[in-house]
Short mmCIF file of C-alpha atoms in Angstrom, two decimals:
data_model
loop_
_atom_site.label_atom_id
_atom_site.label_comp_id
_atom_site.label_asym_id
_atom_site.label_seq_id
_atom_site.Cartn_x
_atom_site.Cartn_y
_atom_site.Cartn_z
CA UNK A 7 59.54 126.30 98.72
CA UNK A 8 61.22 123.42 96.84
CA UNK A 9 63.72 121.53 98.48
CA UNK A 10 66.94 121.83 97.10
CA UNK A 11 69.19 119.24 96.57
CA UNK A 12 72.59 119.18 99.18
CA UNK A 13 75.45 121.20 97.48
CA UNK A 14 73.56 121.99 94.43
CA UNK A 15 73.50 117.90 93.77
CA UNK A 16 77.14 117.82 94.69
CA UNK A 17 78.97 117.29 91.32
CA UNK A 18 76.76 114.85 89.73
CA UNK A 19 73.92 117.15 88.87
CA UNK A 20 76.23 120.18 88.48
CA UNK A 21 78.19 117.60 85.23
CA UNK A 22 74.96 116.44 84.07
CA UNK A 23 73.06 120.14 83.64
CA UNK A 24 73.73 122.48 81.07
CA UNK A 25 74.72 125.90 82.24
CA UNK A 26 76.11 129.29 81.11
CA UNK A 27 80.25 127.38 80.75
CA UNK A 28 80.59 127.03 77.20
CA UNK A 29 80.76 123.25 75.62
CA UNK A 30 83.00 121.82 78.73
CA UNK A 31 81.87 119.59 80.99
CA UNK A 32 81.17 121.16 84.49
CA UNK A 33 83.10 119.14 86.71
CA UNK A 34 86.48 120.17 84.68
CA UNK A 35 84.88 123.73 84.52
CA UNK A 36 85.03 123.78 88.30
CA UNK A 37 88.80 122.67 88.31
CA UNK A 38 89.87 124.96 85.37
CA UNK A 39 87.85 127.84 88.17
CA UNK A 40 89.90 126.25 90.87
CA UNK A 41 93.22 126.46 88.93
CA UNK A 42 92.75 129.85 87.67
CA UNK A 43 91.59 131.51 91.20
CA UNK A 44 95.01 129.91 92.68
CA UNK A 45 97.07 131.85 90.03
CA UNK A 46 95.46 135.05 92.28
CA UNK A 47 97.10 134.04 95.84
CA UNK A 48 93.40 133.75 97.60
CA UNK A 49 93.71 133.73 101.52
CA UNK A 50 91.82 131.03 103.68
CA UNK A 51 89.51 132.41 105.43
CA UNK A 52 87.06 130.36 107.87
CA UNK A 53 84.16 132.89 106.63
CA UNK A 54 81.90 130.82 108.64
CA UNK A 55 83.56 132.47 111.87
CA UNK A 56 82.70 135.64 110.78
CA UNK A 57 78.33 136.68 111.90
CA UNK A 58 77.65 138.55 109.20
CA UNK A 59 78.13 135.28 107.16
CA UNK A 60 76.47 132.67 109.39
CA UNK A 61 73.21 135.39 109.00
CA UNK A 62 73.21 135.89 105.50
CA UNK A 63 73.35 131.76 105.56
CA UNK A 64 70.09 131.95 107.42
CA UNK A 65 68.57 135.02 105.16
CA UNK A 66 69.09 132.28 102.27
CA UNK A 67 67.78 129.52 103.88
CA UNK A 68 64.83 131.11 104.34
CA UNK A 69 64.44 133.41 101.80
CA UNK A 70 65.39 131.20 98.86
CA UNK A 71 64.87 128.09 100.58
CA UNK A 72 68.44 126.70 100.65
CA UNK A 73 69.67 124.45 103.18
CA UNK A 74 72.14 125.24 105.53
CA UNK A 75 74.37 122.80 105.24
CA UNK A 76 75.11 122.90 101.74
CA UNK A 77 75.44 126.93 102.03
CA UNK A 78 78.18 125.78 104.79
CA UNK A 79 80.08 123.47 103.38
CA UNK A 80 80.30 126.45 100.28
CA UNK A 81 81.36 128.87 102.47
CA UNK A 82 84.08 126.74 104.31
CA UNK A 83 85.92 126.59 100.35
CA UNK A 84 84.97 130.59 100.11
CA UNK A 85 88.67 131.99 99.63
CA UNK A 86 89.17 135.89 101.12
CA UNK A 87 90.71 137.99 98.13
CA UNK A 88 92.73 140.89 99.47
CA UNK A 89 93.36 141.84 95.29
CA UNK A 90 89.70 142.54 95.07
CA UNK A 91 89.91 145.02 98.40
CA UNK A 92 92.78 146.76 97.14
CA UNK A 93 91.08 147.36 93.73
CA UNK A 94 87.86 148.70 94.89
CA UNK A 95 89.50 151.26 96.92
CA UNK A 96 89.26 154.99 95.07
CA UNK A 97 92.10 156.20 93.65
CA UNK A 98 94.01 159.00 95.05
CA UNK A 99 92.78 162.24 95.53
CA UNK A 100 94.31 164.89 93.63
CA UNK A 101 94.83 163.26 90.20
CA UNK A 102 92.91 165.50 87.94
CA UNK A 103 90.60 163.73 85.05
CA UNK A 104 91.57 163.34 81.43
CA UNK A 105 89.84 162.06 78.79
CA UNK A 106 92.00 162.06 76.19
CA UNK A 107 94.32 159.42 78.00
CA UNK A 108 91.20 157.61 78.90
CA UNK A 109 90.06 157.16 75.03
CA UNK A 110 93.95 155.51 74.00
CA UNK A 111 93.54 152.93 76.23
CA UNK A 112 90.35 151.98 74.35
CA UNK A 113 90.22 153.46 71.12
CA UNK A 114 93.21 151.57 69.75
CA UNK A 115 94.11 149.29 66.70
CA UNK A 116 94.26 146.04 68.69
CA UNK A 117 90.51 146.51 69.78
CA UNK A 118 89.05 147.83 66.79
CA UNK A 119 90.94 145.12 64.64
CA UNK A 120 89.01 142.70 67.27
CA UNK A 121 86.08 144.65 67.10
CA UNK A 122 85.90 144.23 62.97
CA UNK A 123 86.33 140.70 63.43
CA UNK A 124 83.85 140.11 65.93
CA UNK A 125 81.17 142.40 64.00
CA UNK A 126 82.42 140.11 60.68
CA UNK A 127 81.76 137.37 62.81
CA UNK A 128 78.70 137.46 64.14
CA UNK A 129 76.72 139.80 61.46
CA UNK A 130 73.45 138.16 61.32
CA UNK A 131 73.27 138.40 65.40
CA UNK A 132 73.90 141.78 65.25
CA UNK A 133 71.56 142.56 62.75
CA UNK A 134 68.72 140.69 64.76
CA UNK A 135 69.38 142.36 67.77
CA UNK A 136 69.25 146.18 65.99
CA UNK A 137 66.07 145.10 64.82
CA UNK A 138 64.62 143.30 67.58
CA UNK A 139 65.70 145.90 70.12
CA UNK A 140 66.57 149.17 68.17
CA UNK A 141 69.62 149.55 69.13
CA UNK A 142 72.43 149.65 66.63
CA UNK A 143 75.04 146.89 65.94
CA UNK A 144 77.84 149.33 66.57
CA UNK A 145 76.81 150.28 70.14
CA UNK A 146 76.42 146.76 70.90
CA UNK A 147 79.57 145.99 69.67
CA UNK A 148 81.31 149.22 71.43
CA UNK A 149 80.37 147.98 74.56
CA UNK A 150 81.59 144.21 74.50
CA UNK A 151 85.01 145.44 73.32
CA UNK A 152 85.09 147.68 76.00
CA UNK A 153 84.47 145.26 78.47
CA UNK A 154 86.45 142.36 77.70
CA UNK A 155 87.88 142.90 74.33
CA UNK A 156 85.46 140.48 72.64
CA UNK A 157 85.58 137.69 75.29
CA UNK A 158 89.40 137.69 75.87
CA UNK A 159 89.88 139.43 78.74
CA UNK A 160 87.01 138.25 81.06
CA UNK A 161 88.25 137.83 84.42
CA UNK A 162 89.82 135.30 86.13
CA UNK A 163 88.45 135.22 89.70
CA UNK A 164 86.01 132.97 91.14
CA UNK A 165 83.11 135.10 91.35
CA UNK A 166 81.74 133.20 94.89
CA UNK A 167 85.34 134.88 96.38
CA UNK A 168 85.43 138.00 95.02
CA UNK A 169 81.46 138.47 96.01
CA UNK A 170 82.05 137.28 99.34
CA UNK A 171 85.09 139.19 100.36
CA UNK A 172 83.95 142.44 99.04
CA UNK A 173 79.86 141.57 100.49
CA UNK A 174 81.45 141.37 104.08
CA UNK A 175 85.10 142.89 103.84
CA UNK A 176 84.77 145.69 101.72
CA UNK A 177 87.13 148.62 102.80
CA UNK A 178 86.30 152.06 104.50
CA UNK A 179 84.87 154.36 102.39
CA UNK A 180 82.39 156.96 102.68
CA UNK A 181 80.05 154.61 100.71
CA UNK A 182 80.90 151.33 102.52
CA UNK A 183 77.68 150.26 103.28
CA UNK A 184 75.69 150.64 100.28
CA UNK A 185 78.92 148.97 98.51
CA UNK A 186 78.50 146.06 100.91
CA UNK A 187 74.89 145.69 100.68
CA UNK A 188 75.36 145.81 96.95
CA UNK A 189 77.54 142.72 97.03
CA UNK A 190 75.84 141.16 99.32
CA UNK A 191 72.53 141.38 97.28
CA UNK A 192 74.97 140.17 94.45
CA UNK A 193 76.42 137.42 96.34
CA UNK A 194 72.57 135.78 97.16
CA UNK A 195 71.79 136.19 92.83
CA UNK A 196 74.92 134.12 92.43
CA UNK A 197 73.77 131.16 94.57
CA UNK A 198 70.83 131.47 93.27
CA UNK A 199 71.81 131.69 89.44
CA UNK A 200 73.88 128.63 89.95
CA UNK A 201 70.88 126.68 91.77
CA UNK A 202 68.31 128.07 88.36
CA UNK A 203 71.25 126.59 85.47
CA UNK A 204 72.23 123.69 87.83
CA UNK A 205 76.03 124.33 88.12
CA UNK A 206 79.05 124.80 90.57
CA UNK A 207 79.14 128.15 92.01
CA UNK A 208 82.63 127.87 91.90
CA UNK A 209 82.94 127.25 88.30
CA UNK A 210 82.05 131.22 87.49
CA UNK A 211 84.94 132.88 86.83
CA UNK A 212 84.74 136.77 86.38
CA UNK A 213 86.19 140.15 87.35
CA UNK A 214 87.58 141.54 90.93
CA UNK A 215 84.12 142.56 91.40
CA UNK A 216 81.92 139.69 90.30
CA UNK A 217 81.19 140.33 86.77
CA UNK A 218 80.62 138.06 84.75
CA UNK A 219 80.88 136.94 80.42
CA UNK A 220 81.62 138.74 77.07
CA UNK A 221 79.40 141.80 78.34
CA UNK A 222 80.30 141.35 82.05
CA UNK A 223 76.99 141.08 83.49
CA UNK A 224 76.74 141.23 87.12
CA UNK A 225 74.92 137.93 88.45
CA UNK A 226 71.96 139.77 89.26
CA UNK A 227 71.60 141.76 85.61
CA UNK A 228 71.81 137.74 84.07
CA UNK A 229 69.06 136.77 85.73
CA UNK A 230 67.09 140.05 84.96
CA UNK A 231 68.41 140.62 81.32
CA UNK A 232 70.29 138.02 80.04
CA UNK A 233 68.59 136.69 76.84
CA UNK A 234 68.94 133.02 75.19
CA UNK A 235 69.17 134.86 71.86
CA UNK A 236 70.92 131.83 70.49
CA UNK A 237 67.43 129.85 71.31
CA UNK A 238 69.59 127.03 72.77
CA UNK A 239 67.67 126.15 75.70
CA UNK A 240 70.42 128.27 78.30
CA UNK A 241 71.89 132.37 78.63
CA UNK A 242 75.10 131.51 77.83
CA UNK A 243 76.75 135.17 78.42
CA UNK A 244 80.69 132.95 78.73
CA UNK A 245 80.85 130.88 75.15
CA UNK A 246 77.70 132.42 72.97
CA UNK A 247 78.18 135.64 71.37
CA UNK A 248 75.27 135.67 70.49
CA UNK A 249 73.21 135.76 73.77
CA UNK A 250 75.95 138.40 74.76
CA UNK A 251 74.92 140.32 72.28
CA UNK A 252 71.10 140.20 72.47
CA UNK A 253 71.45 140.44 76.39
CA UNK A 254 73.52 143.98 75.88
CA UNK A 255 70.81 145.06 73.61
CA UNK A 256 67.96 143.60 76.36
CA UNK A 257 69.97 145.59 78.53
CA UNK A 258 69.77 149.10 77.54
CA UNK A 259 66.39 148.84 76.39
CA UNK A 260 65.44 148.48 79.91
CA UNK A 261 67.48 151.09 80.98
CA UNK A 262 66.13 154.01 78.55
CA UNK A 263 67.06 153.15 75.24
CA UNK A 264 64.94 154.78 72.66
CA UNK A 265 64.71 152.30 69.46
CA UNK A 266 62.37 155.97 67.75
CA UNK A 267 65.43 158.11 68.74
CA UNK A 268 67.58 157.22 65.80
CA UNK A 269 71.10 159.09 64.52
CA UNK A 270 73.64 160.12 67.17
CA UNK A 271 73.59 159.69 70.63
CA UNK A 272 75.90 162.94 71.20
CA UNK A 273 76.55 166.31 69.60
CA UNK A 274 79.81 168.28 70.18
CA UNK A 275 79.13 171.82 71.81
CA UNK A 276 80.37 174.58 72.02
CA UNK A 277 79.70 176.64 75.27
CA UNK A 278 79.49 180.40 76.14
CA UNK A 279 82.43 182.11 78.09
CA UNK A 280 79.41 183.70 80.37
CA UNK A 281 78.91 180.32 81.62
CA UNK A 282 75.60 180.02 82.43
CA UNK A 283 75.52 177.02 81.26
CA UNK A 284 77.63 175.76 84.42
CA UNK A 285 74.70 174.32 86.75
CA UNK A 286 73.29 172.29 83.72
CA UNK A 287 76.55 169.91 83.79
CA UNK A 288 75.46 168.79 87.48
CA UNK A 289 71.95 167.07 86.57
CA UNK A 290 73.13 163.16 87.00
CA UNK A 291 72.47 160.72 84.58
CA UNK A 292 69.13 161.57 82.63
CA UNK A 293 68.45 163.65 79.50
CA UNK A 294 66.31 166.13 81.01
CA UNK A 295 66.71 169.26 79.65
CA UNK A 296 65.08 170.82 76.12
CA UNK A 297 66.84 172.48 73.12
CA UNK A 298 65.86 176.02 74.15
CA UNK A 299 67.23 175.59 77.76
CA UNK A 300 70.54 174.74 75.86
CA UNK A 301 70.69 177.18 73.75
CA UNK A 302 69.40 180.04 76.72
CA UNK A 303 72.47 179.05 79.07
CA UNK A 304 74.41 179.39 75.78
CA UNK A 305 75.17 176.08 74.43
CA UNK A 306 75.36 176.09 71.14
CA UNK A 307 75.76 172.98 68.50
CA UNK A 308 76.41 172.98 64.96
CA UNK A 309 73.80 170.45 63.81
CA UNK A 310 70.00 171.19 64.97
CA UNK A 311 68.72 169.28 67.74
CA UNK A 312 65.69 167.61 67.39
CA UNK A 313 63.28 169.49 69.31
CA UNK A 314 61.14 166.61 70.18
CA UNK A 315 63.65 165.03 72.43
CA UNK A 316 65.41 165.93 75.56
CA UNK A 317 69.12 166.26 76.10
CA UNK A 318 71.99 166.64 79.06
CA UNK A 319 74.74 168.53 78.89
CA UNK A 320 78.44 166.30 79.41
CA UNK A 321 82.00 167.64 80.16
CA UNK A 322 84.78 166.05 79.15
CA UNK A 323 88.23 166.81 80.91
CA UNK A 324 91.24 166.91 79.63
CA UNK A 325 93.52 167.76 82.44
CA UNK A 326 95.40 170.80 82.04
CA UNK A 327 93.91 170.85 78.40
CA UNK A 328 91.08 172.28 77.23
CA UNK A 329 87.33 170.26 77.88
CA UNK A 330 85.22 169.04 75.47
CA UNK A 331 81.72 169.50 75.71
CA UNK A 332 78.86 167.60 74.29
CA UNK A 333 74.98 167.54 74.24
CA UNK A 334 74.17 163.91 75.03
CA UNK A 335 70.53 162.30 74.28
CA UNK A 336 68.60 159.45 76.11
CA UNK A 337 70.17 156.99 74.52
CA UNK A 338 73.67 158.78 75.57
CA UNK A 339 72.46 158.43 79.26
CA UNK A 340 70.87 154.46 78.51
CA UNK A 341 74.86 153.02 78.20
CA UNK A 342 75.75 155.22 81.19
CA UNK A 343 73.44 152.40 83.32
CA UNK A 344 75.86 150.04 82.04
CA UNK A 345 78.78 152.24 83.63
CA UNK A 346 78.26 154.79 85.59
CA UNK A 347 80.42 157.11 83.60
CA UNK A 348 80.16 160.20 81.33
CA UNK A 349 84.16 158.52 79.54
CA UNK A 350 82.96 155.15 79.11
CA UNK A 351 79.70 155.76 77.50
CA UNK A 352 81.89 158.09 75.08
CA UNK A 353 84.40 155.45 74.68
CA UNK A 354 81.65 153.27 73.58
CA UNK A 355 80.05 155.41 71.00
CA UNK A 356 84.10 156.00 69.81
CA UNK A 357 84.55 152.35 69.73
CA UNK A 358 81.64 151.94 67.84
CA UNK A 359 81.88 154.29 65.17
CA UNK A 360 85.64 152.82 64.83
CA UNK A 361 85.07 149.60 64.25
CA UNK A 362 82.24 150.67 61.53
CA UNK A 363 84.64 153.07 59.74
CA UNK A 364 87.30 150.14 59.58
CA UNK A 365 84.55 147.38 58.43
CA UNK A 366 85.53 146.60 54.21
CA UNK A 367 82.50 148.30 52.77
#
């Protein structure tokens, strides 16, 4: 393995290499980090007192090659954020789901008057990406306003303290160790992504749980699908629109999107009161059932499904109200990868078909 230089080069190399930070230099993107993680109240933590951290310093070293002492003078400036604990934790039990409120805080005139101007914006991007990747401008542009309202809500954490805390501190839940491992996995792509674009670790700055950019790419998903769709020599997923927006599209590709499945991704349902159609809604997050099976547990929609295709079958709660339900396609379940969730993927399509509608022309 290479040898790698002590602290990433210190701050020399980090000032002198380009990274992922936009047009500022890299030293005063490392203070800007510094100032904006101290508007959070971080704790100080000596994280090298703690095992678990002194081991996954050794995994590094010789996994990736890293040398100890630069991984321990990092993790002696690793801050603990309590925030990030308390946000991970699941809500309440009890609080039933509803859609409907769920949509208003996304399908609103602020976004999609941000969403019109980002589209106006960056057109000819857009355009590539559809046909590069076949997937359509609006979904694209659904799922960046979703995430951080077209780059002005992306996080103000320091990703190295968010990662840690939540990679070796993450609270008791029934899923606390795959959540941990998770993070921990993510934690070792950060130092590694900063090593690859030559910057300060401490000069990403994303969400409570270590997302990053426009799209709020995990570190891990830059590295795997971030593309330089700009072609400027660096996946710049902070200050380039357009790599955010050909890395989205790079993205769901991967995950299932199907450029030959073309027209919409869901069709509203309606569903028999002899509910047979119940044990379909519990099939996860894959299109895996045929038009005949939908219409045999009676599902029924008003335009034709293509029969060529498979489908799932989504519920939409409304509380005390009545739920929607909707026949989803492949491309339906493709942006669920991107969250785990049957409202955001809907809130993207919304989004999307919003910010189309309100386009001039």
């Amino acid at each position: 393995m290479k040898s790698i230089v002590s602290l990433f080069s210190a701050v020399a190399l980090f000032a002198a290499a380009p990274g992922d930070a936009g047009a500022a230099g890299q030293s005063t993107a490392s203070q800007a980090a510094t100032a904006a993680a101290a508007e959070l109240d971080p704790e100080h933590v000596n994280f090298l007192e703690w095992l678990p951290v002194r081991e996954f310093i050794e995994e590094m070293v010789a996994t990736h090659g890293f040398e100890r002492e630069a991984l321990q003078t990092i993790f002696k400036e690793v801050r603990f954020i309590d925030r990030a604990v308390q946000l991970v934790k699941p809500a309440p039990p009890g609080k039933p789901k509803n859609w409907q409120a769920y949509s208003a805080r996304f399908i609103e005139p602020i976004r999609i008057r941000a969403g019109v101007r980002f589209w106006n914006e960056n057109a000819e991007a857009l355009a590539r990406a559809e046909a590069a990747y076949g997937v359509p401008a609006e979904i694209i542009v659904g799922i960046i306003g979703i995430e951080t309202i077209y780059g002005r809500d992306t996080g103000k954490f320091r990703v190295l303290d968010s990662l840690t805390t939540l990679a070796f501190a993450y609270p008791e839940t029934p899923n606390q160790a795959a959540r941990k491992a998770f993070f921990r996995d993510e934690l070792a792509n950060t130092l590694v992504l900063a090593r690859e674009r030559g910057y300060d670790p401490f000069s990403l700055l994303g969400s409570f749980a270590g997302a990053v950019g426009m799209p709020q790419f995990m570190p891990s998903n830059i590295l795997r699908y971030g593309v330089d769709f700009d072609s400027d020599g660096r996946v710049d997923l902070r200050g380039s629109a357009t790599d955010a927006i050909g890395s989205v599209a790079n993205f769901l590709v991967q995950h299932g999107w199907n450029a030959e499945h073309r027209g919409p991704t869901v069709y509203p349902a309606d569903v028999s009161p002899a509910r047979a159609w119940e044990p379909l809604i519990a099939r996860g997050l894959e299109a895996t059932l045929r038009p005949d099976e939908l219409r045999a547990a009676g599902v029924a929609t008003a335009a034709a499904l293509p029969g060529d295709r498979l489908y799932g079958l989504i519920d939409l709660q409304n509380g005390a109200d009545a739920t929607e339900y909707w026949v989803a396609n492949d491309n339906f379940y493709a942006i669920t990868k991107y969250n785990r969730s049957y409202f955001y993927a809907m809130s993207v399509v919304d989004l999307g078909r919003a910010v189309r509608a309100a386009r001039p022309g």
